[in-house]
Amino acid sequence: MNDDPRGRSRRGGRPASRSGDRARQRNPRSEPADPARRAAFDLLRAVADRDAYANLVLPGLLRERGLTGRDAAFATELGYGTLRAQGTYDAILAACVDRPLEKLDPGVVEVLRLGAHQLLGLRTPPHAAVSATVALCRAAVGPGPAGLVNAVLRKVSAHDLDAWAAELGPARDADPAGHLALRHAHPRWVVSAVADALGAGGRADWDEVEAALAANNAPPRVTLVARPGRAAVDDLVAAGAQAAPYSRVGAILPGGDPGGLSLVRSGAAGVQDEGSQLVTLALADAPLDGPDARWLDMCAGPGGKAALLAGLAGERGAWLVAAEVAPHRARLVAAALGSERAAAPVVADGRAPAWPADTFDRVLVDAPCTGLGALRRRPESRWRREPGDVGRLFDLQRELLLSAIGSARPGGLVAYVTCSPHPGETRGVVAAATADSARSGRPVEPVDARSLFPRVPDLGDGPHVQLWPHRHGTDAMFLALLRRS
């Protein structure tokens, strides 16, 4: 990337000039804080102080500050990019500060991270990045640390990101996971999990691991779903989108706010990753002997997959029960279903079913998970998650899958889905639940799900399907399809 994407100065909205840059370099005290940088700073503080989610906080900040167009895009890239690369920037800043970062004012650390991202992630010219960040420090934190910020960022600007990775991290040949963790800003345990998932029991291809990590740092495209019976892909194309490459109900919005589309505002279409569409379609499309009238979405919140399933069920004369344990999320499910007549949202714990066993023809269990497959959308999450989270979620995931199997009738289908490629949340859970189910007298057999993904390449050896951002442009969704014996 090059410089500030707005291509003009932060102060007056006029095109940047060399003389203007020199003036700001000479006298940073006179430069006011840039509104976009201030919004990014406040975003980082909200994430750090309140454990807020960046994607929920930022839209309100932009509206409150009146930031639109290029200013909004710059604030978004600056905030999200800084959050994604926080671990790497902290390692570099620690090498440039004469005391532990923990000893600094938290606001100063956030200012330094923002400055590091401009220098190393956006490649803003050093004089402009340092000057603007010092001005931000004066406005947001106070004048006292401005000298420190100026001195530290000038040290950071001495190298580009590759050079810092070479200086501070291990050599790739000696320690590929450690090297890639620093170079692509992922915790080491996440790099190892990605390598394990891509290796699938064999040796990892580290070039592909690097491609997967790089894809996690790229902003995702905006993907829309046309909900069956309420809209069609052609309607979205007519509104300016492009048909998605794999999903028959998907479309890509090349730019703009999806909330500006009347189809989205009415609920006839929604924003939904193509991977989520594909795993939902796979369950609906899988061949099934016997009746096909009763469907269950066991963990339906916030309702995206339920809305798609309900539309598909309605086309066939089937009925969907959309269960969600948390009442506030159940309300989101009800909102997503809207006026859909083929579905019923209910508040229910999938582990203690409110329905008889052996009831449903098709069951979806989209289990709670670490979300490591959606790091593109949640910039702060990689630094919040810990390896222990996988173990803590394992029992819940296994119990939900076991209950889903028990809810399906003999011959019925169960789809186990996670938005995580971690083997402990995917193959490990399926293996454990399958064994437990057999012992309880409800054996299942795996269905090779790859044939249910027409036109999607590189699906591996099966029978389960793992999608990837770097291969398919989707979130890293996992699907295991099981049939009750």
GROMACS .gro file of C-alpha atoms in nm:
model
  485
    1MET     CA    1   0.000   0.000   0.000
    2ASN     CA    2   0.104   0.357  -0.053
    3ASP     CA    3   0.075   0.647   0.182
    4ASP     CA    4  -0.256   0.779   0.305
    5PRO     CA    5  -0.526   0.635   0.074
    6ARG     CA    6  -0.707   0.966   0.072
    7GLY     CA    7  -0.411   1.121  -0.110
    8ARG     CA    8  -0.436   1.454   0.067
    9SER     CA    9  -0.329   1.620   0.384
   10ARG     CA   10  -0.515   1.552   0.709
   11ARG     CA   11  -0.540   1.919   0.798
   12GLY     CA   12  -0.708   2.111   0.530
   13GLY     CA   13  -0.830   1.856   0.280
   14ARG     CA   14  -0.604   1.998   0.008
   15PRO     CA   15  -0.359   1.787  -0.192
   16ALA     CA   16  -0.039   1.725   0.002
   17SER     CA   17   0.262   1.920  -0.110
   18ARG     CA   18   0.631   1.885  -0.037
   19SER     CA   19   0.644   2.234   0.109
   20GLY     CA   20   0.348   2.149   0.333
   21ASP     CA   21   0.517   1.831   0.451
   22ARG     CA   22   0.836   2.020   0.529
   23ALA     CA   23   0.640   2.276   0.726
   24ARG     CA   24   0.470   2.011   0.935
   25GLN     CA   25   0.801   1.836   0.988
   26ARG     CA   26   0.954   2.158   1.115
   27ASN     CA   27   0.677   2.239   1.355
   28PRO     CA   28   0.462   1.944   1.460
   29ARG     CA   29   0.336   2.138   1.763
   30SER     CA   30   0.120   2.347   1.529
   31GLU     CA   31  -0.054   2.053   1.363
   32PRO     CA   32  -0.395   1.955   1.504
   33ALA     CA   33  -0.490   1.588   1.546
   34ASP     CA   34  -0.630   1.437   1.230
   35PRO     CA   35  -0.997   1.329   1.274
   36ALA     CA   36  -0.942   0.991   1.108
   37ARG     CA   37  -0.636   0.916   1.322
   38ARG     CA   38  -0.822   1.028   1.632
   39ALA     CA   39  -1.109   0.793   1.547
   40ALA     CA   40  -0.862   0.506   1.504
   41PHE     CA   41  -0.704   0.592   1.840
   42ASP     CA   42  -1.042   0.593   2.014
   43LEU     CA   43  -1.123   0.259   1.852
   44LEU     CA   44  -0.805   0.105   1.993
   45ARG     CA   45  -0.880   0.244   2.338
   46ALA     CA   46  -1.233   0.101   2.331
   47VAL     CA   47  -1.100  -0.242   2.236
   48ALA     CA   48  -0.836  -0.230   2.511
   49ASP     CA   49  -1.041  -0.071   2.790
   50ARG     CA   50  -1.382  -0.232   2.739
   51ASP     CA   51  -1.297  -0.554   2.554
   52ALA     CA   52  -1.510  -0.405   2.278
   53TYR     CA   53  -1.539  -0.559   1.932
   54ALA     CA   54  -1.386  -0.333   1.670
   55ASN     CA   55  -1.646  -0.414   1.405
   56LEU     CA   56  -1.923  -0.305   1.643
   57VAL     CA   57  -1.754   0.010   1.772
   58LEU     CA   58  -1.615   0.159   1.452
   59PRO     CA   59  -1.942   0.229   1.263
   60GLY     CA   60  -2.069   0.438   1.554
   61LEU     CA   61  -1.743   0.628   1.577
   62LEU     CA   62  -1.751   0.711   1.208
   63ARG     CA   63  -2.109   0.833   1.229
   64GLU     CA   64  -2.042   1.034   1.543
   65ARG     CA   65  -1.739   1.208   1.387
   66GLY     CA   66  -1.903   1.258   1.049
   67LEU     CA   67  -1.630   1.064   0.870
   68THR     CA   68  -1.724   0.936   0.525
   69GLY     CA   69  -1.559   0.832   0.199
   70ARG     CA   70  -1.180   0.831   0.204
   71ASP     CA   71  -1.162   0.959   0.560
   72ALA     CA   72  -1.374   0.667   0.681
   73ALA     CA   73  -1.168   0.423   0.473
   74PHE     CA   74  -0.845   0.559   0.619
   75ALA     CA   75  -0.972   0.540   0.977
   76THR     CA   76  -1.089   0.182   0.914
   77GLU     CA   77  -0.762   0.067   0.762
   78LEU     CA   78  -0.557   0.241   1.029
   79GLY     CA   79  -0.762   0.099   1.317
   80TYR     CA   80  -0.816  -0.251   1.184
   81GLY     CA   81  -0.463  -0.284   1.047
   82THR     CA   82  -0.311  -0.177   1.377
   83LEU     CA   83  -0.524  -0.423   1.573
   84ARG     CA   84  -0.437  -0.711   1.338
   85ALA     CA   85  -0.062  -0.652   1.363
   86GLN     CA   86  -0.051  -0.550   1.726
   87GLY     CA   87   0.174  -0.835   1.842
   88THR     CA   88   0.434  -0.771   1.575
   89TYR     CA   89   0.431  -0.396   1.633
   90ASP     CA   90   0.473  -0.448   2.006
   91ALA     CA   91   0.781  -0.661   1.944
   92ILE     CA   92   0.931  -0.389   1.725
   93LEU     CA   93   0.839  -0.107   1.963
   94ALA     CA   94   0.989  -0.301   2.253
   95ALA     CA   95   1.319  -0.298   2.067
   96CYS     CA   96   1.298   0.080   2.028
   97VAL     CA   97   1.192   0.182   2.380
   98ASP     CA   98   1.428   0.184   2.678
   99ARG     CA   99   1.169   0.039   2.914
  100PRO     CA  100   0.899  -0.233   2.901
  101LEU     CA  101   0.591  -0.124   2.708
  102GLU     CA  102   0.385  -0.211   3.016
  103LYS     CA  103   0.555   0.079   3.196
  104LEU     CA  104   0.423   0.333   2.943
  105ASP     CA  105   0.087   0.506   2.957
  106PRO     CA  106  -0.157   0.278   2.767
  107GLY     CA  107  -0.258   0.573   2.548
  108VAL     CA  108   0.105   0.628   2.448
  109VAL     CA  109   0.135   0.260   2.351
  110GLU     CA  110  -0.173   0.291   2.129
  111VAL     CA  111  -0.029   0.605   1.965
  112LEU     CA  112   0.298   0.423   1.900
  113ARG     CA  113   0.113   0.124   1.750
  114LEU     CA  114  -0.075   0.355   1.515
  115GLY     CA  115   0.249   0.521   1.414
  116ALA     CA  116   0.413   0.183   1.355
  117HIS     CA  117   0.129   0.075   1.128
  118GLN     CA  118   0.160   0.389   0.917
  119LEU     CA  119   0.535   0.331   0.881
  120LEU     CA  120   0.537  -0.048   0.834
  121GLY     CA  121   0.190  -0.141   0.713
  122LEU     CA  122   0.081   0.160   0.508
  123ARG     CA  123   0.428   0.281   0.414
  124THR     CA  124   0.337   0.640   0.483
  125PRO     CA  125   0.644   0.861   0.427
  126PRO     CA  126   0.828   0.872   0.762
  127HIS     CA  127   0.818   1.250   0.803
  128ALA     CA  128   0.441   1.254   0.752
  129ALA     CA  129   0.374   0.950   0.975
  130VAL     CA  130   0.589   1.078   1.260
  131SER     CA  131   0.458   1.434   1.244
  132ALA     CA  132   0.093   1.332   1.235
  133THR     CA  133   0.137   1.077   1.513
  134VAL     CA  134   0.313   1.327   1.738
  135ALA     CA  135   0.021   1.564   1.680
  136LEU     CA  136  -0.219   1.284   1.770
  137CYS     CA  137  -0.023   1.219   2.090
  138ARG     CA  138  -0.048   1.586   2.192
  139ALA     CA  139  -0.423   1.592   2.132
  140ALA     CA  140  -0.520   1.250   2.268
  141VAL     CA  141  -0.270   1.190   2.549
  142GLY     CA  142  -0.095   1.520   2.621
  143PRO     CA  143   0.224   1.705   2.528
  144GLY     CA  144   0.449   1.525   2.777
  145PRO     CA  145   0.516   1.202   2.582
  146ALA     CA  146   0.539   1.374   2.241
  147GLY     CA  147   0.919   1.370   2.247
  148LEU     CA  148   0.924   0.999   2.330
  149VAL     CA  149   0.680   0.921   2.049
  150ASN     CA  150   0.888   1.122   1.804
  151ALA     CA  151   1.212   0.947   1.902
  152VAL     CA  152   1.067   0.594   1.905
  153LEU     CA  153   0.896   0.626   1.567
  154ARG     CA  154   1.213   0.756   1.408
  155LYS     CA  155   1.384   0.437   1.528
  156VAL     CA  156   1.097   0.227   1.391
  157SER     CA  157   1.131   0.399   1.054
  158ALA     CA  158   1.491   0.280   1.024
  159HIS     CA  159   1.374  -0.055   0.879
  160ASP     CA  160   1.082  -0.191   0.682
  161LEU     CA  161   0.874  -0.482   0.813
  162ASP     CA  162   1.081  -0.752   0.645
  163ALA     CA  163   1.402  -0.613   0.791
  164TRP     CA  164   1.250  -0.594   1.139
  165ALA     CA  165   1.127  -0.954   1.108
  166ALA     CA  166   1.476  -1.064   1.006
  167GLU     CA  167   1.633  -0.875   1.295
  168LEU     CA  168   1.394  -0.976   1.572
  169GLY     CA  169   1.257  -1.315   1.468
  170PRO     CA  170   1.412  -1.655   1.403
  171ALA     CA  171   1.525  -1.752   1.055
  172ARG     CA  172   1.255  -1.918   0.851
  173ASP     CA  173   1.463  -2.228   0.784
  174ALA     CA  174   1.538  -2.278   1.152
  175ASP     CA  175   1.193  -2.200   1.293
  176PRO     CA  176   0.928  -2.145   1.026
  177ALA     CA  177   0.640  -2.109   1.273
  178GLY     CA  178   0.825  -1.850   1.480
  179HIS     CA  179   0.938  -1.660   1.173
  180LEU     CA  180   0.591  -1.647   1.016
  181ALA     CA  181   0.429  -1.555   1.348
  182LEU     CA  182   0.632  -1.233   1.365
  183ARG     CA  183   0.627  -1.155   0.992
  184HIS     CA  184   0.251  -1.201   0.953
  185ALA     CA  185   0.136  -1.096   1.299
  186HIS     CA  186  -0.021  -1.413   1.437
  187PRO     CA  187   0.032  -1.577   1.776
  188ARG     CA  188   0.264  -1.871   1.733
  189TRP     CA  189   0.003  -2.123   1.849
  190VAL     CA  190  -0.234  -2.003   1.576
  191VAL     CA  191   0.040  -2.048   1.314
  192SER     CA  192   0.094  -2.403   1.439
  193ALA     CA  193  -0.281  -2.476   1.424
  194VAL     CA  194  -0.302  -2.349   1.065
  195ALA     CA  195  -0.001  -2.564   0.974
  196ASP     CA  196  -0.160  -2.870   1.136
  197ALA     CA  197  -0.489  -2.813   0.953
  198LEU     CA  198  -0.322  -2.763   0.615
  199GLY     CA  199  -0.092  -3.061   0.671
  200ALA     CA  200  -0.386  -3.281   0.773
  201GLY     CA  201  -0.152  -3.532   0.932
  202GLY     CA  202   0.138  -3.486   0.693
  203ARG     CA  203   0.416  -3.229   0.671
  204ALA     CA  204   0.305  -2.869   0.642
  205ASP     CA  205   0.376  -2.675   0.324
  206TRP     CA  206   0.511  -2.358   0.483
  207ASP     CA  207   0.464  -2.156   0.165
  208GLU     CA  208   0.092  -2.233   0.183
  209VAL     CA  209   0.085  -2.162   0.555
  210GLU     CA  210   0.234  -1.821   0.478
  211ALA     CA  211  -0.032  -1.762   0.212
  212ALA     CA  212  -0.304  -1.853   0.463
  213LEU     CA  213  -0.166  -1.611   0.722
  214ALA     CA  214  -0.133  -1.332   0.466
  215ALA     CA  215  -0.495  -1.386   0.363
  216ASN     CA  216  -0.602  -1.338   0.724
  217ASN     CA  217  -0.453  -0.989   0.707
  218ALA     CA  218  -0.643  -0.885   0.395
  219PRO     CA  219  -0.979  -0.712   0.434
  220PRO     CA  220  -1.258  -0.949   0.324
  221ARG     CA  221  -1.483  -0.867   0.035
  222VAL     CA  222  -1.847  -0.786   0.105
  223THR     CA  223  -2.054  -1.093   0.015
  224LEU     CA  224  -2.432  -1.090  -0.004
  225VAL     CA  225  -2.684  -1.374   0.007
  226ALA     CA  226  -3.012  -1.372  -0.183
  227ARG     CA  227  -3.254  -1.550   0.047
  228PRO     CA  228  -3.458  -1.806  -0.150
  229GLY     CA  229  -3.818  -1.709  -0.199
  230ARG     CA  230  -3.743  -1.348  -0.114
  231ALA     CA  231  -3.474  -1.246  -0.367
  232ALA     CA  232  -3.255  -1.387  -0.644
  233VAL     CA  233  -2.892  -1.334  -0.739
  234ASP     CA  234  -3.009  -1.152  -1.052
  235ASP     CA  235  -3.175  -0.895  -0.826
  236LEU     CA  236  -2.845  -0.832  -0.651
  237VAL     CA  237  -2.660  -0.812  -0.982
  238ALA     CA  238  -2.913  -0.557  -1.102
  239ALA     CA  239  -2.834  -0.357  -0.786
  240GLY     CA  240  -2.464  -0.346  -0.873
  241ALA     CA  241  -2.322  -0.670  -0.727
  242GLN     CA  242  -2.148  -0.951  -0.914
  243ALA     CA  243  -2.247  -1.317  -0.895
  244ALA     CA  244  -2.032  -1.509  -0.646
  245PRO     CA  245  -1.794  -1.768  -0.791
  246TYR     CA  246  -1.927  -2.072  -0.599
  247SER     CA  247  -2.255  -2.008  -0.419
  248ARG     CA  248  -2.572  -2.015  -0.629
  249VAL     CA  249  -2.731  -1.766  -0.387
  250GLY     CA  250  -2.428  -1.539  -0.340
  251ALA     CA  251  -2.310  -1.210  -0.487
  252ILE     CA  252  -2.008  -0.988  -0.432
  253LEU     CA  253  -2.056  -0.617  -0.370
  254PRO     CA  254  -1.754  -0.442  -0.522
  255GLY     CA  255  -1.795  -0.127  -0.316
  256GLY     CA  256  -2.029   0.088  -0.115
  257ASP     CA  257  -2.241   0.028   0.190
  258PRO     CA  258  -2.454  -0.290   0.168
  259GLY     CA  259  -2.700  -0.123   0.404
  260GLY     CA  260  -2.777   0.114   0.119
  261LEU     CA  261  -2.938  -0.164  -0.085
  262SER     CA  262  -3.314  -0.189  -0.048
  263LEU     CA  263  -3.292  -0.570  -0.073
  264VAL     CA  264  -3.070  -0.575   0.235
  265ARG     CA  265  -3.281  -0.325   0.427
  266SER     CA  266  -3.593  -0.533   0.365
  267GLY     CA  267  -3.426  -0.860   0.470
  268ALA     CA  268  -3.471  -1.021   0.128
  269ALA     CA  269  -3.090  -1.031   0.111
  270GLY     CA  270  -2.823  -1.019   0.377
  271VAL     CA  271  -2.451  -0.989   0.429
  272GLN     CA  272  -2.310  -1.341   0.464
  273ASP     CA  273  -1.973  -1.493   0.387
  274GLU     CA  274  -1.976  -1.728   0.089
  275GLY     CA  275  -1.833  -2.009   0.302
  276SER     CA  276  -2.131  -1.989   0.536
  277GLN     CA  277  -2.360  -2.010   0.235
  278LEU     CA  278  -2.179  -2.312   0.095
  279VAL     CA  279  -2.191  -2.525   0.410
  280THR     CA  280  -2.561  -2.442   0.452
  281LEU     CA  281  -2.639  -2.531   0.091
  282ALA     CA  282  -2.443  -2.856   0.129
  283LEU     CA  283  -2.670  -2.973   0.412
  284ALA     CA  284  -2.982  -2.883   0.216
  285ASP     CA  285  -2.855  -3.044  -0.106
  286ALA     CA  286  -2.729  -3.374   0.039
  287PRO     CA  287  -2.927  -3.677  -0.088
  288LEU     CA  288  -3.170  -3.814   0.168
  289ASP     CA  289  -3.389  -4.125   0.171
  290GLY     CA  290  -3.730  -4.101   0.330
  291PRO     CA  291  -3.919  -3.795   0.449
  292ASP     CA  292  -3.763  -3.452   0.417
  293ALA     CA  293  -3.998  -3.222   0.603
  294ARG     CA  294  -3.844  -3.142   0.945
  295TRP     CA  295  -3.522  -2.942   0.970
  296LEU     CA  296  -3.335  -2.812   1.275
  297ASP     CA  297  -3.077  -2.535   1.319
  298MET     CA  298  -2.956  -2.615   1.670
  299CYS     CA  299  -2.733  -2.307   1.731
  300ALA     CA  300  -2.911  -2.054   1.514
  301GLY     CA  301  -2.786  -1.719   1.647
  302PRO     CA  302  -2.745  -1.465   1.501
  303GLY     CA  303  -2.960  -1.613   1.223
  304GLY     CA  304  -2.776  -1.591   0.891
  305LYS     CA  305  -2.766  -1.964   0.819
  306ALA     CA  306  -3.118  -2.008   0.965
  307ALA     CA  307  -3.257  -1.749   0.722
  308LEU     CA  308  -3.099  -1.930   0.428
  309LEU     CA  309  -3.216  -2.271   0.550
  310ALA     CA  310  -3.568  -2.138   0.606
  311GLY     CA  311  -3.586  -2.013   0.248
  312LEU     CA  312  -3.467  -2.347   0.113
  313ALA     CA  313  -3.707  -2.537   0.340
  314GLY     CA  314  -3.997  -2.320   0.225
  315GLU     CA  315  -3.926  -2.404  -0.139
  316ARG     CA  316  -3.966  -2.776  -0.058
  317GLY     CA  317  -4.258  -2.758   0.178
  318ALA     CA  318  -4.034  -2.838   0.476
  319TRP     CA  319  -4.031  -2.672   0.819
  320LEU     CA  320  -3.731  -2.533   1.014
  321VAL     CA  321  -3.694  -2.505   1.389
  322ALA     CA  322  -3.430  -2.239   1.462
  323ALA     CA  323  -3.310  -2.288   1.820
  324GLU     CA  324  -3.086  -2.045   2.008
  325VAL     CA  325  -2.999  -2.066   2.378
  326ALA     CA  326  -2.936  -1.695   2.441
  327PRO     CA  327  -3.256  -1.486   2.439
  328HIS     CA  328  -3.090  -1.175   2.293
  329ARG     CA  329  -2.944  -1.381   2.009
  330ALA     CA  330  -3.279  -1.556   1.960
  331ARG     CA  331  -3.427  -1.211   1.894
  332LEU     CA  332  -3.163  -1.162   1.623
  333VAL     CA  333  -3.269  -1.497   1.473
  334ALA     CA  334  -3.630  -1.389   1.470
  335ALA     CA  335  -3.532  -1.062   1.300
  336ALA     CA  336  -3.331  -1.249   1.035
  337LEU     CA  337  -3.620  -1.486   0.967
  338GLY     CA  338  -3.856  -1.192   0.929
  339SER     CA  339  -4.185  -1.298   0.775
  340GLU     CA  340  -4.051  -1.638   0.673
  341ARG     CA  341  -4.342  -1.878   0.721
  342ALA     CA  342  -4.141  -2.201   0.702
  343ALA     CA  343  -3.947  -2.142   1.024
  344ALA     CA  344  -4.002  -2.106   1.395
  345PRO     CA  345  -3.741  -1.939   1.619
  346VAL     CA  346  -3.727  -2.086   1.969
  347VAL     CA  347  -3.514  -2.025   2.279
  348ALA     CA  348  -3.366  -2.365   2.364
  349ASP     CA  349  -3.041  -2.525   2.477
  350GLY     CA  350  -2.932  -2.776   2.216
  351ARG     CA  351  -2.772  -2.992   2.486
  352ALA     CA  352  -3.109  -3.035   2.661
  353PRO     CA  353  -3.344  -3.056   2.364
  354ALA     CA  354  -3.702  -2.933   2.393
  355TRP     CA  355  -3.800  -3.173   2.111
  356PRO     CA  356  -3.825  -3.554   2.100
  357ALA     CA  357  -3.523  -3.759   1.999
  358ASP     CA  358  -3.497  -3.910   1.651
  359THR     CA  359  -3.715  -3.633   1.505
  360PHE     CA  360  -3.545  -3.430   1.234
  361ASP     CA  361  -3.450  -3.514   0.877
  362ARG     CA  362  -3.171  -3.255   0.852
  363VAL     CA  363  -2.985  -3.099   1.145
  364LEU     CA  364  -2.732  -2.817   1.144
  365VAL     CA  365  -2.508  -2.761   1.446
  366ASP     CA  366  -2.299  -2.449   1.389
  367ALA     CA  367  -2.102  -2.486   1.708
  368PRO     CA  368  -1.953  -2.204   1.917
  369CYS     CA  369  -1.580  -2.193   1.842
  370THR     CA  370  -1.268  -1.980   1.866
  371GLY     CA  371  -1.347  -1.810   1.535
  372LEU     CA  372  -0.992  -1.858   1.404
  373GLY     CA  373  -1.140  -1.899   1.057
  374ALA     CA  374  -1.277  -1.545   1.055
  375LEU     CA  375  -0.970  -1.348   1.164
  376ARG     CA  376  -1.015  -1.122   0.859
  377ARG     CA  377  -1.336  -0.985   1.009
  378ARG     CA  378  -1.237  -0.962   1.375
  379PRO     CA  379  -0.904  -0.781   1.383
  380GLU     CA  380  -0.853  -0.796   1.759
  381SER     CA  381  -0.958  -1.158   1.815
  382ARG     CA  382  -0.627  -1.330   1.740
  383TRP     CA  383  -0.463  -1.155   2.035
  384ARG     CA  384  -0.752  -1.227   2.271
  385ARG     CA  385  -0.777  -1.598   2.210
  386GLU     CA  386  -0.557  -1.843   2.400
  387PRO     CA  387  -0.463  -2.205   2.332
  388GLY     CA  388  -0.670  -2.310   2.634
  389ASP     CA  389  -0.985  -2.180   2.463
  390VAL     CA  390  -0.978  -2.476   2.227
  391GLY     CA  391  -0.982  -2.724   2.515
  392ARG     CA  392  -1.249  -2.528   2.701
  393LEU     CA  393  -1.479  -2.534   2.399
  394PHE     CA  394  -1.419  -2.901   2.315
  395ASP     CA  395  -1.671  -3.049   2.560
  396LEU     CA  396  -1.942  -2.803   2.455
  397GLN     CA  397  -1.884  -2.878   2.087
  398ARG     CA  398  -1.885  -3.255   2.147
  399GLU     CA  399  -2.204  -3.237   2.355
  400LEU     CA  400  -2.382  -3.029   2.091
  401LEU     CA  401  -2.282  -3.266   1.813
  402LEU     CA  402  -2.393  -3.567   2.017
  403SER     CA  403  -2.727  -3.400   2.082
  404ALA     CA  404  -2.762  -3.314   1.713
  405ILE     CA  405  -2.705  -3.678   1.624
  406GLY     CA  406  -2.968  -3.780   1.877
  407SER     CA  407  -3.211  -3.527   1.732
  408ALA     CA  408  -3.181  -3.670   1.380
  409ARG     CA  409  -3.396  -3.963   1.278
  410PRO     CA  410  -3.232  -4.286   1.158
  411GLY     CA  411  -3.119  -4.214   0.803
  412GLY     CA  412  -3.121  -3.840   0.873
  413LEU     CA  413  -2.832  -3.602   0.815
  414VAL     CA  414  -2.626  -3.395   1.058
  415ALA     CA  415  -2.394  -3.112   0.951
  416TYR     CA  416  -2.127  -3.012   1.205
  417VAL     CA  417  -1.990  -2.667   1.119
  418THR     CA  418  -1.728  -2.443   1.276
  419CYS     CA  419  -1.567  -2.120   1.165
  420SER     CA  420  -1.230  -2.250   1.273
  421PRO     CA  421  -0.972  -2.472   1.104
  422HIS     CA  422  -0.815  -2.580   1.435
  423PRO     CA  423  -0.804  -2.962   1.433
  424GLY     CA  424  -0.910  -2.964   1.797
  425GLU     CA  425  -1.239  -2.801   1.699
  426THR     CA  426  -1.295  -2.990   1.376
  427ARG     CA  427  -1.173  -3.343   1.318
  428GLY     CA  428  -1.107  -3.399   1.689
  429VAL     CA  429  -1.463  -3.314   1.790
  430VAL     CA  430  -1.614  -3.522   1.510
  431ALA     CA  431  -1.402  -3.825   1.601
  432ALA     CA  432  -1.492  -3.803   1.970
  433ALA     CA  433  -1.865  -3.748   1.913
  434THR     CA  434  -1.880  -4.025   1.653
  435ALA     CA  435  -1.726  -4.271   1.895
  436ASP     CA  436  -1.956  -4.162   2.180
  437SER     CA  437  -2.259  -4.185   1.954
  438ALA     CA  438  -2.176  -4.540   1.853
  439ARG     CA  439  -2.145  -4.641   2.218
  440SER     CA  440  -2.485  -4.488   2.291
  441GLY     CA  441  -2.656  -4.691   2.019
  442ARG     CA  442  -2.688  -4.412   1.762
  443PRO     CA  443  -2.404  -4.480   1.520
  444VAL     CA  444  -2.330  -4.243   1.234
  445GLU     CA  445  -2.128  -4.274   0.917
  446PRO     CA  446  -1.943  -3.990   0.745
  447VAL     CA  447  -2.070  -3.862   0.411
  448ASP     CA  448  -1.815  -3.740   0.159
  449ALA     CA  449  -1.922  -3.377   0.143
  450ARG     CA  450  -1.698  -3.271  -0.146
  451SER     CA  451  -1.953  -3.354  -0.415
  452LEU     CA  452  -2.187  -3.101  -0.253
  453PHE     CA  453  -1.947  -2.817  -0.336
  454PRO     CA  454  -1.971  -2.801  -0.717
  455ARG     CA  455  -1.717  -2.573  -0.883
  456VAL     CA  456  -1.513  -2.539  -0.561
  457PRO     CA  457  -1.154  -2.659  -0.617
  458ASP     CA  458  -0.887  -2.784  -0.374
  459LEU     CA  459  -1.111  -2.959  -0.123
  460GLY     CA  460  -0.853  -3.219  -0.024
  461ASP     CA  461  -0.902  -3.589   0.046
  462GLY     CA  462  -1.238  -3.565   0.221
  463PRO     CA  463  -1.471  -3.679   0.355
  464HIS     CA  464  -1.489  -3.350   0.546
  465VAL     CA  465  -1.452  -3.009   0.378
  466GLN     CA  466  -1.228  -2.728   0.494
  467LEU     CA  467  -1.256  -2.395   0.314
  468TRP     CA  468  -0.976  -2.135   0.325
  469PRO     CA  469  -0.944  -1.761   0.259
  470HIS     CA  470  -0.629  -1.807   0.051
  471ARG     CA  471  -0.775  -2.092  -0.160
  472HIS     CA  472  -1.140  -1.997  -0.191
  473GLY     CA  473  -1.174  -1.635  -0.078
  474THR     CA  474  -1.410  -1.747   0.200
  475ASP     CA  475  -1.379  -1.770   0.575
  476ALA     CA  476  -1.210  -2.091   0.690
  477MET     CA  477  -1.534  -2.284   0.741
  478PHE     CA  478  -1.527  -2.654   0.830
  479LEU     CA  479  -1.805  -2.903   0.751
  480ALA     CA  480  -1.846  -3.265   0.855
  481LEU     CA  481  -2.158  -3.432   0.718
  482LEU     CA  482  -2.282  -3.739   0.906
  483ARG     CA  483  -2.567  -3.979   0.840
  484ARG     CA  484  -2.752  -4.168   1.115
  485SER     CA  485  -2.727  -4.542   1.055
   0.00000   0.00000   0.00000
